[in-house]
mmCIF file of C-alpha atoms in Angstrom:
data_model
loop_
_atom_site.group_PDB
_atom_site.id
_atom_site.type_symbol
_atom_site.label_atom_id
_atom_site.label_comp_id
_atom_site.label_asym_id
_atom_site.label_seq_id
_atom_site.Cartn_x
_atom_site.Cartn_y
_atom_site.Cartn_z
ATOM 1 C CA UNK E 19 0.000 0.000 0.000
ATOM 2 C CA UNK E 20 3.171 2.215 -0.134
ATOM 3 C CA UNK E 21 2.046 2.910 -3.538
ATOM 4 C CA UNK E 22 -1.073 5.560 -2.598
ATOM 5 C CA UNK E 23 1.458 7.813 -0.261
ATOM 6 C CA UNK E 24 4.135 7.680 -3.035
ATOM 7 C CA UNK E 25 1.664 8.762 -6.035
ATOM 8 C CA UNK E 26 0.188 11.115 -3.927
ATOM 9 C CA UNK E 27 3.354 12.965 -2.391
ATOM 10 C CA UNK E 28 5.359 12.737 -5.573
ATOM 11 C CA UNK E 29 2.782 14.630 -7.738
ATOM 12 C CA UNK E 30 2.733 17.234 -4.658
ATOM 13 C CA UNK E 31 5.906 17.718 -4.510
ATOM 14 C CA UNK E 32 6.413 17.719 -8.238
ATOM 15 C CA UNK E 33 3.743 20.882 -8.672
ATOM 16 C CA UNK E 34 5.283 22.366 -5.695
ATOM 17 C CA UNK E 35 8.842 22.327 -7.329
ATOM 18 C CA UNK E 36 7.501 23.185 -10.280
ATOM 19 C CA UNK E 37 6.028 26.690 -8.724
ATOM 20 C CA UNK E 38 8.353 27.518 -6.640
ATOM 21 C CA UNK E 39 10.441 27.983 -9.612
ATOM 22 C CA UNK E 40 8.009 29.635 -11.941
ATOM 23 C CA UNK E 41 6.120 31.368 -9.676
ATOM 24 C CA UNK E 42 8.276 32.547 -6.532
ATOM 25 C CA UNK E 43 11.911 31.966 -8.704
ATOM 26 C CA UNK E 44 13.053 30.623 -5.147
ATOM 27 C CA UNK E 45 15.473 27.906 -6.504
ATOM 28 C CA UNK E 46 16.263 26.719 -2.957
ATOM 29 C CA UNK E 47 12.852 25.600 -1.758
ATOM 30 C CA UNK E 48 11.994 24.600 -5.361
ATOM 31 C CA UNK E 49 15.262 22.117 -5.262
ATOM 32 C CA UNK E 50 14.184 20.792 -1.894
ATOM 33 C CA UNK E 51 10.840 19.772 -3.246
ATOM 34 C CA UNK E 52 12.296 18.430 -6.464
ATOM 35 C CA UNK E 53 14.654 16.488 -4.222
ATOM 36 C CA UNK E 54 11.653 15.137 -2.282
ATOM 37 C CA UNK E 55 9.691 14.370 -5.602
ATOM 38 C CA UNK E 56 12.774 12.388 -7.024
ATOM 39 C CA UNK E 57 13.229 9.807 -4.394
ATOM 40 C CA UNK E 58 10.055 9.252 -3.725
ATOM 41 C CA UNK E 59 9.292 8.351 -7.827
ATOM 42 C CA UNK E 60 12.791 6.934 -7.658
ATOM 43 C CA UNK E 61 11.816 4.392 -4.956
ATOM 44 C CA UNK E 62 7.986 4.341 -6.259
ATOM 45 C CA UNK E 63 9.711 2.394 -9.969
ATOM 46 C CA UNK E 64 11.776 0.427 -7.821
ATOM 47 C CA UNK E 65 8.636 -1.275 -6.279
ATOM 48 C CA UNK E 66 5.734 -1.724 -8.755
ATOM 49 C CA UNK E 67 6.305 -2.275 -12.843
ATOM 50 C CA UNK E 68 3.960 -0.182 -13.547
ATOM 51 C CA UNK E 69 4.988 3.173 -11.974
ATOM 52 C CA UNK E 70 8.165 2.066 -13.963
ATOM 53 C CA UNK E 71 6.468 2.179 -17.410
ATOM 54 C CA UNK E 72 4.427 5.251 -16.372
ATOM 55 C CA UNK E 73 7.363 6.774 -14.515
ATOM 56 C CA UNK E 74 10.247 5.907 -16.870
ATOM 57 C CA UNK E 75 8.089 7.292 -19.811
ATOM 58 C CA UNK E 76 7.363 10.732 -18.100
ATOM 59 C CA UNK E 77 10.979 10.964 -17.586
ATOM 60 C CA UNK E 78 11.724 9.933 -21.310
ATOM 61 C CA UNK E 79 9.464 12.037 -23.141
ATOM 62 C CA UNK E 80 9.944 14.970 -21.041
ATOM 63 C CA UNK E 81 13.460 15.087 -21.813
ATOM 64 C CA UNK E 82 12.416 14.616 -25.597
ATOM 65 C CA UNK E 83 10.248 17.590 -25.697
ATOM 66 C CA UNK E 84 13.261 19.566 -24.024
ATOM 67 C CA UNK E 85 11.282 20.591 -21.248
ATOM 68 C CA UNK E 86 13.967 19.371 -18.409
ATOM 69 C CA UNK E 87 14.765 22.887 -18.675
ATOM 70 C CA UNK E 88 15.445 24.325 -15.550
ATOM 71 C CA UNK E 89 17.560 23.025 -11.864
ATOM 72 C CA UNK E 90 14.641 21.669 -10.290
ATOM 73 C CA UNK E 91 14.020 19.570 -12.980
ATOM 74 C CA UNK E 92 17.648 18.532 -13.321
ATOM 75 C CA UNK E 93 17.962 18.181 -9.903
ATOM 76 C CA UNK E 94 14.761 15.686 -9.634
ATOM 77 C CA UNK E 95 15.338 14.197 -12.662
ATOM 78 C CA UNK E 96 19.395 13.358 -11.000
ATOM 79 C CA UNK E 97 17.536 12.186 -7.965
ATOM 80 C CA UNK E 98 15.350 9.630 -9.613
ATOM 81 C CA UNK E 99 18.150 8.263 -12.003
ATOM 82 C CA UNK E 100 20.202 7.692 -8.852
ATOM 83 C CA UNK E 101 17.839 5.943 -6.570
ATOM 84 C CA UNK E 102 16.780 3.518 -9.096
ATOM 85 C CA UNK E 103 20.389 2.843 -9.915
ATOM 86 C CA UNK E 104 21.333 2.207 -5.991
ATOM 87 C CA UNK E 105 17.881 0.229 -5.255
ATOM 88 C CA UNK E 106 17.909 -1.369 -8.338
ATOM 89 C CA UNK E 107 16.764 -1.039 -12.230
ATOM 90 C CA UNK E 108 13.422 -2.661 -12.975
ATOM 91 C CA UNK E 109 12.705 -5.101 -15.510
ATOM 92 C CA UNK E 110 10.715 -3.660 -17.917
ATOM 93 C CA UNK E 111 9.836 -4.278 -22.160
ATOM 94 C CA UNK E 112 10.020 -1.979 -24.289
ATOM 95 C CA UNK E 113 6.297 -1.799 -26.021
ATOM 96 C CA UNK E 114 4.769 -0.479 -22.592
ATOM 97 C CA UNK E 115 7.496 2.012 -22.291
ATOM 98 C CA UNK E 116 7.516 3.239 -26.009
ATOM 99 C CA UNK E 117 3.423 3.776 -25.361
ATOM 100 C CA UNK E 118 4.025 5.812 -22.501
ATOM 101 C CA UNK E 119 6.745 7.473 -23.642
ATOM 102 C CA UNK E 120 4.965 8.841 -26.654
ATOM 103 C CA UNK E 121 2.006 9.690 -24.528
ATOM 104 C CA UNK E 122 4.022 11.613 -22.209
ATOM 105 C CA UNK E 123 5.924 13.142 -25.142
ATOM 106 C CA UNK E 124 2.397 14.520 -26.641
ATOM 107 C CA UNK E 125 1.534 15.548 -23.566
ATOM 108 C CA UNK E 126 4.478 17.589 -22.699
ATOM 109 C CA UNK E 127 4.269 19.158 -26.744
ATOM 110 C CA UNK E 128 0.765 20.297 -26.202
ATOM 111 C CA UNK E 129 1.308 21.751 -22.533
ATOM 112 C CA UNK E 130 1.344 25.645 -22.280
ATOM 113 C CA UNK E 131 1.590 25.459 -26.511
ATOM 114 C CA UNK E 132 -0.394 29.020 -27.162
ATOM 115 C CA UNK E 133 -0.712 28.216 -31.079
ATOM 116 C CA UNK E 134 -2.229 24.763 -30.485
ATOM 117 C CA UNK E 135 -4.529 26.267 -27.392
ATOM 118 C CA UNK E 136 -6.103 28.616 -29.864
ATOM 119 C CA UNK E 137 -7.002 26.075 -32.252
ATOM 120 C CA UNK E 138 -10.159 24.846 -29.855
ATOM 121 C CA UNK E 139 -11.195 24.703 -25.923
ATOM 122 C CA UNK E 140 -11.016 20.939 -25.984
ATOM 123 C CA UNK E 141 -7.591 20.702 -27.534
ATOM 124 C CA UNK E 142 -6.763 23.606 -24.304
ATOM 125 C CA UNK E 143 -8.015 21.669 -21.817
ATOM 126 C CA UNK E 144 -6.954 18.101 -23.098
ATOM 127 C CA UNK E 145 -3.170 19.429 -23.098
ATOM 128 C CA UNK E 146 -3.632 21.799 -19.963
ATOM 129 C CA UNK E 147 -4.550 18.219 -17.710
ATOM 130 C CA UNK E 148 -2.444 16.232 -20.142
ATOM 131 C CA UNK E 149 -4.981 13.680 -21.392
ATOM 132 C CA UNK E 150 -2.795 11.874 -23.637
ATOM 133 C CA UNK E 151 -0.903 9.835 -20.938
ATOM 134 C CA UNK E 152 -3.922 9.549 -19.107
ATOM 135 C CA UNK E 153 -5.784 7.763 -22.025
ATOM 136 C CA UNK E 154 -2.963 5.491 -22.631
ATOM 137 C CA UNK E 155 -2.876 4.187 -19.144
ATOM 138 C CA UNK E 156 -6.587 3.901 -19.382
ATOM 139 C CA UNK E 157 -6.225 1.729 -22.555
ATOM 140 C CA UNK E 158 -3.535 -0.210 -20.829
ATOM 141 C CA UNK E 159 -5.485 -0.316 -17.627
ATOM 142 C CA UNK E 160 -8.602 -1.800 -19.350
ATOM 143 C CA UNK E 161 -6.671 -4.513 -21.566
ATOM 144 C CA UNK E 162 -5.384 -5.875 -18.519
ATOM 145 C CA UNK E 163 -9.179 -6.231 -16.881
ATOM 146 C CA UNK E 164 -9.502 -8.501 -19.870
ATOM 147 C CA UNK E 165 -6.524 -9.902 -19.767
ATOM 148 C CA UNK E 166 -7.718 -11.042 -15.671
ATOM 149 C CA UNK E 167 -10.704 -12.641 -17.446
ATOM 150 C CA UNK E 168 -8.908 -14.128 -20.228
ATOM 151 C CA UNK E 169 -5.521 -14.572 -19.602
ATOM 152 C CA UNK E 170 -4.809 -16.143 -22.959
ATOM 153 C CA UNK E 171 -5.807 -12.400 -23.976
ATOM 154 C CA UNK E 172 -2.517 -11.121 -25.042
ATOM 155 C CA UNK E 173 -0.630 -8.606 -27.319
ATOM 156 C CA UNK E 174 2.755 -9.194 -28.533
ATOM 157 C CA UNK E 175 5.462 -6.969 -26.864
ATOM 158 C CA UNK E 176 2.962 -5.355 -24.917
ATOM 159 C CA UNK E 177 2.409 -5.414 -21.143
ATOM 160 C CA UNK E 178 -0.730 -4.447 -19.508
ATOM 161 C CA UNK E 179 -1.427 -2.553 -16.322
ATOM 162 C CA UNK E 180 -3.182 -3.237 -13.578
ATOM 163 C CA UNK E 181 -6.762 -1.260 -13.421
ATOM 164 C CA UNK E 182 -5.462 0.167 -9.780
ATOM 165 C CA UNK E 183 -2.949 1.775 -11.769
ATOM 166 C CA UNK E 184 -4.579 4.126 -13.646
ATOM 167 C CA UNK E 185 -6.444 4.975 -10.214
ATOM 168 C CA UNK E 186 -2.948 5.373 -8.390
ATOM 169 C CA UNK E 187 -2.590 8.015 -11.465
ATOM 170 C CA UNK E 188 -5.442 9.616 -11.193
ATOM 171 C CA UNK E 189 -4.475 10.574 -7.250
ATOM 172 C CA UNK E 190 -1.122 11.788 -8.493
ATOM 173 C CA UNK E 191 -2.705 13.839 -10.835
ATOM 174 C CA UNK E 192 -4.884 15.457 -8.004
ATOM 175 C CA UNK E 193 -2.495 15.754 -6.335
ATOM 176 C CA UNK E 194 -0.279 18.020 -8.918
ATOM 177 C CA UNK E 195 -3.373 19.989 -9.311
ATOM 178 C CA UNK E 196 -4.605 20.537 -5.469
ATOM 179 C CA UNK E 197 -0.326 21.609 -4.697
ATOM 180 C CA UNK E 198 -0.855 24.353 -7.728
ATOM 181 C CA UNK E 199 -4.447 25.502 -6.605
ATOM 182 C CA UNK E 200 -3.183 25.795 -2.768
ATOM 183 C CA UNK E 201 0.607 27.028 -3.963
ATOM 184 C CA UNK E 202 0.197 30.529 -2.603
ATOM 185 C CA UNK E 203 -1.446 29.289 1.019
ATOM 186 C CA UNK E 204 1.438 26.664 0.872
ATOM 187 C CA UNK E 205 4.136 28.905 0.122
ATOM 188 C CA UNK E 206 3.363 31.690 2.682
ATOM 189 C CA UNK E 207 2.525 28.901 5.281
ATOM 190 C CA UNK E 208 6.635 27.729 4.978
ATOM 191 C CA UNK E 209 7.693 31.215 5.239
ATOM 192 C CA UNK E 210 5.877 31.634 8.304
ATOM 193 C CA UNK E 211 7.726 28.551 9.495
ATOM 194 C CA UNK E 212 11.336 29.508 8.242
ATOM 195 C CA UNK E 213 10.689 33.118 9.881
ATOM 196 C CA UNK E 214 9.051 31.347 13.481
ATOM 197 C CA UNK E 215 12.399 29.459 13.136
ATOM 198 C CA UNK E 216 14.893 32.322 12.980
ATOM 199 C CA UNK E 217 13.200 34.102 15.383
ATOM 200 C CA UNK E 218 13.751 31.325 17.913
ATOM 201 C CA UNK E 219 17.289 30.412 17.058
#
């Protein structure tokens, strides 16, 4: 059940990295959530296949789309690489990983892209929530229900996921979104902290 607390936090911490640099520009706290983010997906891979597909992908298409493009990123992206290394690489294929990977890729093409948001609202809000990964670990999701009722139900070079899955995804997902809604309250809530701190020290 480590999974839940892993999705969850990890798509926190990811939004609240992801803010801190391009909201605040405060590279320090934005590391130190990036940091958090990366061992927790680091360790999440290391421990369930299919965070690995979804996980590895992510990482693989992001970089693809050049949007590793800032420290926090680097830094999290460093973090993950090295935790999986140290706890140990996960056997994976390739089909899976290719599907996500594309998915991700799409996703991360169609994100904040002002000439494709002006085309139509759907095609706004499908790449604002990144729908494209999200369908493809649906699909996935669903072909392994039938798979659990037919198990000669295969597809060559392709591994499905479990149906929990895609509902482990769906909380990381809320999760990214509920850290950006609350960012502000979040962010003035740790300076509060830090300043309580110094004034005590």
């Amino acid at each position: 059940m480590l999974e839940i607390p892993l999705y969850a936090l990890s798509g926190f911490f990811m939004k609240i990295s992801d803010d801190m640099h391009d909201k605040k520009n405060n590279m320090v706290l934005g590391i130190l959530a990036g940091i958090l983010c990366g061992l927790m997906l680091g360790y999440l891979v290391t421990i369930s296949v299919d965070a690995a597909y979804i996980f590895f992908g992510v990482f693989i298409g992001t970089f693809l789309s050049k949007k590793v493009n800032c420290i926090n990123h680097i830094v999290t992206a460093l973090i993950f690489v090295v935790i999986v290394f140290l706890l140990g690489f996960p056997a994976i294929g390739i089909g899976t990983l290719a599907i996500c990977t594309i998915a991700a890729y799409i996703d991360e093409i169609g994100n904040d892209n002002k000439r494709i948001y002006e085309k139509s609202k759907i095609l706004k809000i499908f790449f604002e929530y990144r729908f494209a990964l999200k369908t493809a670990i649906l699909v996935l999701a669903v072909l392994g229900v039938i798979q659990s009722f037919y198990p000669g139900f295969k597809i060559y070079g392709i591994y499905f996921l479990g149906i929990q899955t895609f509902l482990y995804f769906l909380l990381f997902e809320i999760s990214y979104e509920f850290a950006g809604l609350k960012f502000d309250a979040i962010y003035d809530k740790v300076y509060s902290v830090i300043g309580n701190l110094n004034k005590s020290s």
